[in-house]
């Protein structure tokens, strides 16, 4: 296999769509270092594993010797990305964006090599555009083109408001590619429209259009909605080691393979071997523990991973929890659910008053920890190993 084909194979691993593969081959055949762009808006204070799917791919390009540009969208973050939103969301202030951006820069270097990563902020060129520059940029795209975007067209058809600043977002993201002269831009599958706008704007400015590589969106712990801090189904990379390990051990066996395929740095042949071992009767829990250790080690070090696994093992494997237990789905509102209500809905107790009594008697445990607060509220998106008394157990998902 040629070096170019090997590079294509590495780039394609785990990806969703490559637009256009022949264009990428030509760029690789030139022998020059390609400028590879990934932009993230710092709309929340921390990165989670969902973000790292595409950051890991940026790391692959770094390993292939290309010029990696990590763009922090401090300007576009104030507009607010309307992707996937069915209503206008309030823009963040410059101060909120700057505070979040500082944590992004610190956390991204847990994955990328800081010596080989260029950190950029799109306010560097977007602020300089001014009113005249933005108007001239807006002249390069039509409203009908923007309404081709799925979420815009749905909102327009449903007569839901679309603020003018939202229509500017794809243009400003696309202009980033012009300013950075990007050869390749990475993004989630939900970003495809915005990435294509970048290609068109580059053509308008006389540049060679960027190649687009989209990555799948990682489902959260609930296995349904995409990972999001606002939904509560996330694993933050800055969370304590034991918390990361425990959350990853709580995912279903089916979802485990999805996480491994998108997040593990293990060679594909190793993952294939694991799957064959599980098919032959090996316990998937052991694979899940290896994967959870890998993720904790990536962000906290090998010693922390070893300690987190030992703590989990002590709490679960050497305790009184059974190897197998029923899995229960409990409907949970956005604001969470009271622990007493969860116990009733999961049919572990006949009533909320019985649940309160069991808590008062010290007979309720969540993930091995005794519950002492009857008013405790549990967040949507989490999965808990629940024990009531000595004989009632369930793995409860709050969805």
GROMACS .gro file of C-alpha atoms in nm:
model
  399
    1UNK     CA    1   0.000   0.000   0.000
    2UNK     CA    2   0.135   0.345  -0.093
    3UNK     CA    3   0.199   0.613   0.168
    4UNK     CA    4  -0.094   0.815   0.033
    5UNK     CA    5  -0.332   0.517   0.059
    6UNK     CA    6  -0.211   0.447   0.413
    7UNK     CA    7  -0.278   0.811   0.502
    8UNK     CA    8  -0.628   0.793   0.350
    9UNK     CA    9  -0.697   0.477   0.551
   10UNK     CA   10  -0.589   0.650   0.874
   11UNK     CA   11  -0.795   0.958   0.793
   12UNK     CA   12  -1.105   0.759   0.703
   13UNK     CA   13  -1.101   0.543   1.018
   14UNK     CA   14  -1.417   0.617   1.215
   15UNK     CA   15  -1.521   0.901   0.983
   16UNK     CA   16  -1.864   0.953   0.831
   17UNK     CA   17  -1.802   1.134   0.502
   18UNK     CA   18  -1.502   1.261   0.303
   19UNK     CA   19  -1.572   1.539   0.051
   20UNK     CA   20  -1.396   1.495  -0.191
   21UNK     CA   21  -1.155   1.198  -0.161
   22UNK     CA   22  -0.987   1.258  -0.499
   23UNK     CA   23  -0.921   1.620  -0.399
   24UNK     CA   24  -0.757   1.501  -0.079
   25UNK     CA   25  -0.537   1.259  -0.275
   26UNK     CA   26  -0.417   1.546  -0.494
   27UNK     CA   27  -0.341   1.760  -0.190
   28UNK     CA   28  -0.150   1.474  -0.026
   29UNK     CA   29   0.038   1.402  -0.350
   30UNK     CA   30   0.170   1.760  -0.354
   31UNK     CA   31   0.402   1.664  -0.069
   32UNK     CA   32   0.336   1.981   0.128
   33UNK     CA   33   0.203   2.004   0.482
   34UNK     CA   34  -0.170   2.058   0.466
   35UNK     CA   35  -0.343   2.317   0.686
   36UNK     CA   36  -0.604   2.116   0.876
   37UNK     CA   37  -0.870   2.315   1.060
   38UNK     CA   38  -1.104   2.232   1.344
   39UNK     CA   39  -1.317   2.501   1.502
   40UNK     CA   40  -1.510   2.476   1.829
   41UNK     CA   41  -1.720   2.747   1.988
   42UNK     CA   42  -1.648   2.771   2.363
   43UNK     CA   43  -2.016   2.774   2.463
   44UNK     CA   44  -1.962   2.563   2.778
   45UNK     CA   45  -1.674   2.566   3.027
   46UNK     CA   46  -1.549   2.213   2.963
   47UNK     CA   47  -1.490   1.967   2.681
   48UNK     CA   48  -1.657   1.627   2.692
   49UNK     CA   49  -1.589   1.298   2.513
   50UNK     CA   50  -1.825   1.395   2.233
   51UNK     CA   51  -1.592   1.683   2.144
   52UNK     CA   52  -1.291   1.454   2.145
   53UNK     CA   53  -1.419   1.237   1.858
   54UNK     CA   54  -1.323   1.506   1.609
   55UNK     CA   55  -1.023   1.628   1.812
   56UNK     CA   56  -0.884   1.274   1.797
   57UNK     CA   57  -0.906   1.290   1.419
   58UNK     CA   58  -0.716   1.618   1.425
   59UNK     CA   59  -0.453   1.426   1.624
   60UNK     CA   60  -0.435   1.172   1.338
   61UNK     CA   61  -0.352   1.450   1.092
   62UNK     CA   62  -0.090   1.572   1.336
   63UNK     CA   63   0.063   1.225   1.341
   64UNK     CA   64   0.075   1.231   0.961
   65UNK     CA   65   0.288   1.546   0.977
   66UNK     CA   66   0.034   1.809   0.875
   67UNK     CA   67  -0.017   2.160   1.012
   68UNK     CA   68  -0.296   2.145   1.269
   69UNK     CA   69  -0.499   2.458   1.344
   70UNK     CA   70  -0.735   2.447   1.643
   71UNK     CA   71  -0.973   2.739   1.612
   72UNK     CA   72  -1.155   2.872   1.916
   73UNK     CA   73  -1.468   3.046   1.795
   74UNK     CA   74  -1.474   3.339   2.033
   75UNK     CA   75  -1.650   3.554   1.768
   76UNK     CA   76  -1.891   3.292   1.631
   77UNK     CA   77  -1.962   3.176   1.986
   78UNK     CA   78  -2.123   3.512   2.056
   79UNK     CA   79  -2.356   3.461   1.758
   80UNK     CA   80  -2.449   3.111   1.871
   81UNK     CA   81  -2.448   2.812   1.639
   82UNK     CA   82  -2.812   2.742   1.539
   83UNK     CA   83  -2.729   2.388   1.424
   84UNK     CA   84  -2.995   2.145   1.544
   85UNK     CA   85  -3.183   2.415   1.735
   86UNK     CA   86  -3.557   2.457   1.690
   87UNK     CA   87  -3.553   2.803   1.843
   88UNK     CA   88  -3.323   3.101   1.874
   89UNK     CA   89  -3.090   3.073   2.171
   90UNK     CA   90  -2.947   3.374   2.355
   91UNK     CA   91  -2.589   3.461   2.250
   92UNK     CA   92  -2.315   3.446   2.512
   93UNK     CA   93  -2.126   3.754   2.624
   94UNK     CA   94  -1.763   3.817   2.528
   95UNK     CA   95  -1.663   3.759   2.894
   96UNK     CA   96  -1.836   3.419   2.910
   97UNK     CA   97  -1.675   3.316   2.581
   98UNK     CA   98  -1.326   3.423   2.692
   99UNK     CA   99  -1.355   3.236   3.022
  100UNK     CA  100  -1.465   2.916   2.847
  101UNK     CA  101  -1.196   2.957   2.579
  102UNK     CA  102  -0.921   2.945   2.841
  103UNK     CA  103  -1.035   2.602   2.962
  104UNK     CA  104  -1.067   2.474   2.602
  105UNK     CA  105  -0.709   2.568   2.529
  106UNK     CA  106  -0.585   2.390   2.842
  107UNK     CA  107  -0.790   2.076   2.786
  108UNK     CA  108  -0.723   2.028   2.414
  109UNK     CA  109  -0.354   1.972   2.488
  110UNK     CA  110  -0.448   1.653   2.670
  111UNK     CA  111  -0.501   1.515   2.317
  112UNK     CA  112  -0.296   1.729   2.079
  113UNK     CA  113   0.079   1.794   2.084
  114UNK     CA  114   0.112   2.158   2.201
  115UNK     CA  115   0.440   2.196   2.011
  116UNK     CA  116   0.267   2.108   1.683
  117UNK     CA  117  -0.067   2.282   1.736
  118UNK     CA  118  -0.155   2.636   1.631
  119UNK     CA  119  -0.427   2.790   1.847
  120UNK     CA  120  -0.629   3.061   1.674
  121UNK     CA  121  -0.925   3.281   1.769
  122UNK     CA  122  -1.162   3.389   1.493
  123UNK     CA  123  -1.211   3.731   1.650
  124UNK     CA  124  -0.863   3.808   1.509
  125UNK     CA  125  -1.011   3.856   1.162
  126UNK     CA  126  -1.388   3.871   1.222
  127UNK     CA  127  -1.365   4.178   1.447
  128UNK     CA  128  -1.168   4.356   1.175
  129UNK     CA  129  -1.437   4.296   0.912
  130UNK     CA  130  -1.664   4.558   1.061
  131UNK     CA  131  -2.013   4.635   0.933
  132UNK     CA  132  -1.901   4.695   0.576
  133UNK     CA  133  -1.702   4.370   0.558
  134UNK     CA  134  -1.988   4.161   0.697
  135UNK     CA  135  -2.234   4.319   0.450
  136UNK     CA  136  -1.998   4.241   0.160
  137UNK     CA  137  -1.961   3.884   0.290
  138UNK     CA  138  -2.341   3.848   0.317
  139UNK     CA  139  -2.368   3.949  -0.048
  140UNK     CA  140  -2.190   3.626  -0.148
  141UNK     CA  141  -2.477   3.401  -0.030
  142UNK     CA  142  -2.852   3.410  -0.081
  143UNK     CA  143  -3.131   3.359   0.168
  144UNK     CA  144  -3.263   3.067  -0.040
  145UNK     CA  145  -2.922   2.898  -0.016
  146UNK     CA  146  -2.919   2.937   0.361
  147UNK     CA  147  -3.275   2.804   0.389
  148UNK     CA  148  -3.156   2.480   0.228
  149UNK     CA  149  -3.010   2.400   0.568
  150UNK     CA  150  -3.231   2.143   0.737
  151UNK     CA  151  -3.290   2.317   1.070
  152UNK     CA  152  -3.356   2.653   0.903
  153UNK     CA  153  -3.601   2.504   0.653
  154UNK     CA  154  -3.789   2.316   0.928
  155UNK     CA  155  -3.821   2.627   1.143
  156UNK     CA  156  -3.926   2.836   0.843
  157UNK     CA  157  -4.187   2.579   0.743
  158UNK     CA  158  -4.319   2.563   1.099
  159UNK     CA  159  -4.332   2.945   1.111
  160UNK     CA  160  -4.086   2.952   1.401
  161UNK     CA  161  -3.868   3.262   1.431
  162UNK     CA  162  -3.522   3.269   1.271
  163UNK     CA  163  -3.318   3.568   1.385
  164UNK     CA  164  -3.101   3.742   1.124
  165UNK     CA  165  -2.784   3.684   1.327
  166UNK     CA  166  -2.842   3.307   1.299
  167UNK     CA  167  -2.830   3.331   0.920
  168UNK     CA  168  -2.491   3.498   0.953
  169UNK     CA  169  -2.342   3.207   1.148
  170UNK     CA  170  -2.266   2.972   0.852
  171UNK     CA  171  -2.113   3.266   0.664
  172UNK     CA  172  -1.885   3.363   0.951
  173UNK     CA  173  -1.776   3.001   1.003
  174UNK     CA  174  -1.713   2.971   0.631
  175UNK     CA  175  -1.510   3.292   0.633
  176UNK     CA  176  -1.282   3.135   0.895
  177UNK     CA  177  -1.170   2.888   0.626
  178UNK     CA  178  -1.094   3.178   0.392
  179UNK     CA  179  -0.893   3.362   0.658
  180UNK     CA  180  -0.702   3.045   0.754
  181UNK     CA  181  -0.660   2.922   0.393
  182UNK     CA  182  -0.766   2.578   0.514
  183UNK     CA  183  -0.690   2.271   0.303
  184UNK     CA  184  -0.904   2.042   0.517
  185UNK     CA  185  -1.178   2.117   0.768
  186UNK     CA  186  -1.310   1.869   1.023
  187UNK     CA  187  -1.648   1.871   1.193
  188UNK     CA  188  -1.937   1.665   1.320
  189UNK     CA  189  -2.200   1.540   1.079
  190UNK     CA  190  -2.430   1.819   1.200
  191UNK     CA  191  -2.177   2.074   1.071
  192UNK     CA  192  -2.181   1.956   0.708
  193UNK     CA  193  -2.379   2.254   0.576
  194UNK     CA  194  -2.148   2.506   0.746
  195UNK     CA  195  -1.839   2.326   0.615
  196UNK     CA  196  -1.977   2.332   0.262
  197UNK     CA  197  -2.034   2.708   0.293
  198UNK     CA  198  -1.661   2.733   0.367
  199UNK     CA  199  -1.583   2.555   0.039
  200UNK     CA  200  -1.805   2.793  -0.157
  201UNK     CA  201  -1.664   3.105   0.005
  202UNK     CA  202  -1.309   2.989  -0.063
  203UNK     CA  203  -1.399   2.958  -0.433
  204UNK     CA  204  -1.548   3.309  -0.421
  205UNK     CA  205  -1.221   3.441  -0.279
  206UNK     CA  206  -1.013   3.261  -0.543
  207UNK     CA  207  -0.883   2.987  -0.313
  208UNK     CA  208  -0.868   2.613  -0.369
  209UNK     CA  209  -1.171   2.471  -0.183
  210UNK     CA  210  -1.110   2.279   0.135
  211UNK     CA  211  -1.171   1.907   0.170
  212UNK     CA  212  -1.436   1.822   0.430
  213UNK     CA  213  -1.417   1.532   0.673
  214UNK     CA  214  -1.719   1.476   0.895
  215UNK     CA  215  -1.716   1.261   1.208
  216UNK     CA  216  -2.015   1.085   1.369
  217UNK     CA  217  -2.184   1.243   1.668
  218UNK     CA  218  -2.126   1.045   1.986
  219UNK     CA  219  -2.436   0.940   2.175
  220UNK     CA  220  -2.445   1.024   2.543
  221UNK     CA  221  -2.465   0.782   2.833
  222UNK     CA  222  -2.835   0.732   2.762
  223UNK     CA  223  -2.750   0.589   2.417
  224UNK     CA  224  -3.009   0.811   2.250
  225UNK     CA  225  -2.942   1.183   2.233
  226UNK     CA  226  -2.600   1.315   2.134
  227UNK     CA  227  -2.365   1.380   2.424
  228UNK     CA  228  -2.437   1.719   2.576
  229UNK     CA  229  -2.375   1.886   2.907
  230UNK     CA  230  -2.717   2.052   2.893
  231UNK     CA  231  -2.885   1.709   2.869
  232UNK     CA  232  -2.668   1.565   3.146
  233UNK     CA  233  -2.562   1.256   2.949
  234UNK     CA  234  -2.196   1.352   2.914
  235UNK     CA  235  -1.851   1.247   3.032
  236UNK     CA  236  -1.635   1.554   3.087
  237UNK     CA  237  -1.265   1.509   3.024
  238UNK     CA  238  -1.185   1.722   3.330
  239UNK     CA  239  -1.407   1.518   3.562
  240UNK     CA  240  -1.242   1.317   3.843
  241UNK     CA  241  -1.094   0.981   3.730
  242UNK     CA  242  -1.338   0.773   3.935
  243UNK     CA  243  -1.632   0.966   3.788
  244UNK     CA  244  -1.515   0.907   3.430
  245UNK     CA  245  -1.448   0.539   3.498
  246UNK     CA  246  -1.784   0.485   3.667
  247UNK     CA  247  -1.980   0.663   3.394
  248UNK     CA  248  -1.814   0.457   3.119
  249UNK     CA  249  -1.879   0.134   3.309
  250UNK     CA  250  -2.248   0.232   3.326
  251UNK     CA  251  -2.305   0.236   2.948
  252UNK     CA  252  -2.477  -0.058   2.782
  253UNK     CA  253  -2.273  -0.337   2.626
  254UNK     CA  254  -2.402  -0.238   2.281
  255UNK     CA  255  -2.309   0.129   2.326
  256UNK     CA  256  -1.965   0.023   2.451
  257UNK     CA  257  -1.860  -0.081   2.099
  258UNK     CA  258  -1.974   0.252   1.958
  259UNK     CA  259  -1.762   0.435   2.217
  260UNK     CA  260  -1.461   0.211   2.149
  261UNK     CA  261  -1.487   0.258   1.772
  262UNK     CA  262  -1.498   0.637   1.803
  263UNK     CA  263  -1.274   0.702   2.103
  264UNK     CA  264  -1.018   0.424   2.150
  265UNK     CA  265  -0.664   0.457   2.018
  266UNK     CA  266  -0.625   0.078   2.015
  267UNK     CA  267  -0.543  -0.068   1.670
  268UNK     CA  268  -0.848  -0.187   1.473
  269UNK     CA  269  -0.714  -0.543   1.487
  270UNK     CA  270  -0.725  -0.532   1.868
  271UNK     CA  271  -1.087  -0.416   1.867
  272UNK     CA  272  -1.178  -0.694   1.623
  273UNK     CA  273  -1.014  -0.945   1.860
  274UNK     CA  274  -1.212  -0.809   2.156
  275UNK     CA  275  -1.538  -0.847   1.964
  276UNK     CA  276  -1.455  -1.206   1.873
  277UNK     CA  277  -1.370  -1.286   2.235
  278UNK     CA  278  -1.704  -1.146   2.354
  279UNK     CA  279  -1.889  -1.339   2.083
  280UNK     CA  280  -1.712  -1.651   2.209
  281UNK     CA  281  -1.841  -1.593   2.561
  282UNK     CA  282  -1.600  -1.347   2.727
  283UNK     CA  283  -1.760  -1.096   2.965
  284UNK     CA  284  -1.804  -0.757   2.790
  285UNK     CA  285  -1.754  -0.593   3.128
  286UNK     CA  286  -1.383  -0.675   3.108
  287UNK     CA  287  -1.353  -0.502   2.769
  288UNK     CA  288  -1.544  -0.206   2.909
  289UNK     CA  289  -1.299  -0.182   3.201
  290UNK     CA  290  -0.999  -0.184   2.963
  291UNK     CA  291  -1.159   0.092   2.758
  292UNK     CA  292  -1.252   0.298   3.065
  293UNK     CA  293  -0.894   0.268   3.191
  294UNK     CA  294  -0.761   0.388   2.855
  295UNK     CA  295  -0.981   0.699   2.862
  296UNK     CA  296  -0.897   0.785   3.224
  297UNK     CA  297  -0.526   0.739   3.153
  298UNK     CA  298  -0.549   0.970   2.852
  299UNK     CA  299  -0.675   1.260   3.061
  300UNK     CA  300  -0.541   1.186   3.410
  301UNK     CA  301  -0.248   0.948   3.369
  302UNK     CA  302  -0.189   0.575   3.413
  303UNK     CA  303  -0.171   0.588   3.793
  304UNK     CA  304  -0.510   0.758   3.816
  305UNK     CA  305  -0.659   0.500   3.579
  306UNK     CA  306  -0.527   0.214   3.789
  307UNK     CA  307  -0.665   0.371   4.108
  308UNK     CA  308  -1.006   0.437   3.949
  309UNK     CA  309  -1.034   0.077   3.831
  310UNK     CA  310  -0.932  -0.054   4.173
  311UNK     CA  311  -1.191   0.166   4.344
  312UNK     CA  312  -1.462   0.054   4.104
  313UNK     CA  313  -1.364  -0.310   4.145
  314UNK     CA  314  -1.369  -0.280   4.523
  315UNK     CA  315  -1.708  -0.114   4.518
  316UNK     CA  316  -1.883  -0.341   4.268
  317UNK     CA  317  -1.704  -0.668   4.196
  318UNK     CA  318  -1.612  -0.751   4.554
  319UNK     CA  319  -1.932  -0.622   4.707
  320UNK     CA  320  -2.275  -0.772   4.712
  321UNK     CA  321  -2.384  -0.664   4.365
  322UNK     CA  322  -2.487  -0.948   4.133
  323UNK     CA  323  -2.316  -1.009   3.801
  324UNK     CA  324  -2.647  -0.968   3.615
  325UNK     CA  325  -2.930  -0.730   3.700
  326UNK     CA  326  -3.236  -0.593   3.518
  327UNK     CA  327  -3.204  -0.275   3.316
  328UNK     CA  328  -3.487  -0.024   3.364
  329UNK     CA  329  -3.563   0.292   3.168
  330UNK     CA  330  -3.724   0.572   3.369
  331UNK     CA  331  -3.871   0.884   3.206
  332UNK     CA  332  -3.700   1.190   3.347
  333UNK     CA  333  -3.789   1.559   3.296
  334UNK     CA  334  -3.511   1.808   3.203
  335UNK     CA  335  -3.482   1.928   3.563
  336UNK     CA  336  -3.415   1.576   3.689
  337UNK     CA  337  -3.616   1.339   3.908
  338UNK     CA  338  -3.635   1.289   4.285
  339UNK     CA  339  -3.460   0.974   4.404
  340UNK     CA  340  -3.778   0.860   4.580
  341UNK     CA  341  -3.977   0.895   4.257
  342UNK     CA  342  -3.708   0.713   4.060
  343UNK     CA  343  -3.722   0.417   4.301
  344UNK     CA  344  -4.099   0.397   4.260
  345UNK     CA  345  -4.091   0.430   3.879
  346UNK     CA  346  -3.822   0.162   3.859
  347UNK     CA  347  -4.056  -0.063   4.062
  348UNK     CA  348  -3.795  -0.115   4.332
  349UNK     CA  349  -4.040   0.011   4.596
  350UNK     CA  350  -4.423   0.026   4.593
  351UNK     CA  351  -4.446   0.398   4.681
  352UNK     CA  352  -4.242   0.714   4.737
  353UNK     CA  353  -4.313   0.694   5.110
  354UNK     CA  354  -4.164   0.343   5.114
  355UNK     CA  355  -3.865   0.482   4.922
  356UNK     CA  356  -3.818   0.755   5.183
  357UNK     CA  357  -3.836   0.496   5.460
  358UNK     CA  358  -3.575   0.278   5.289
  359UNK     CA  359  -3.342   0.579   5.258
  360UNK     CA  360  -3.389   0.669   5.626
  361UNK     CA  361  -3.295   0.310   5.717
  362UNK     CA  362  -2.979   0.325   5.506
  363UNK     CA  363  -3.104   0.064   5.261
  364UNK     CA  364  -3.063   0.254   4.932
  365UNK     CA  365  -2.738   0.277   4.737
  366UNK     CA  366  -2.656   0.446   4.406
  367UNK     CA  367  -2.339   0.323   4.236
  368UNK     CA  368  -2.235   0.168   4.567
  369UNK     CA  369  -2.280   0.487   4.771
  370UNK     CA  370  -2.544   0.499   5.045
  371UNK     CA  371  -2.816   0.760   4.984
  372UNK     CA  372  -2.889   0.974   5.290
  373UNK     CA  373  -3.085   1.265   5.137
  374UNK     CA  374  -3.451   1.193   5.061
  375UNK     CA  375  -3.468   1.518   4.857
  376UNK     CA  376  -3.183   1.418   4.626
  377UNK     CA  377  -3.255   1.491   4.259
  378UNK     CA  378  -3.093   1.284   3.987
  379UNK     CA  379  -2.998   1.432   3.647
  380UNK     CA  380  -3.145   1.315   3.319
  381UNK     CA  381  -2.911   1.118   3.095
  382UNK     CA  382  -2.734   0.925   3.373
  383UNK     CA  383  -2.738   0.553   3.442
  384UNK     CA  384  -2.719   0.434   3.802
  385UNK     CA  385  -2.664   0.095   3.959
  386UNK     CA  386  -2.938   0.093   4.225
  387UNK     CA  387  -2.964  -0.130   4.529
  388UNK     CA  388  -3.258  -0.137   4.769
  389UNK     CA  389  -3.211  -0.357   5.070
  390UNK     CA  390  -3.011  -0.677   5.026
  391UNK     CA  391  -3.193  -0.834   4.733
  392UNK     CA  392  -3.331  -0.569   4.497
  393UNK     CA  393  -3.097  -0.445   4.223
  394UNK     CA  394  -3.139  -0.267   3.890
  395UNK     CA  395  -2.944  -0.064   3.641
  396UNK     CA  396  -3.166   0.242   3.597
  397UNK     CA  397  -3.136   0.481   3.304
  398UNK     CA  398  -3.291   0.824   3.334
  399UNK     CA  399  -3.400   0.919   2.983
   0.00000   0.00000   0.00000
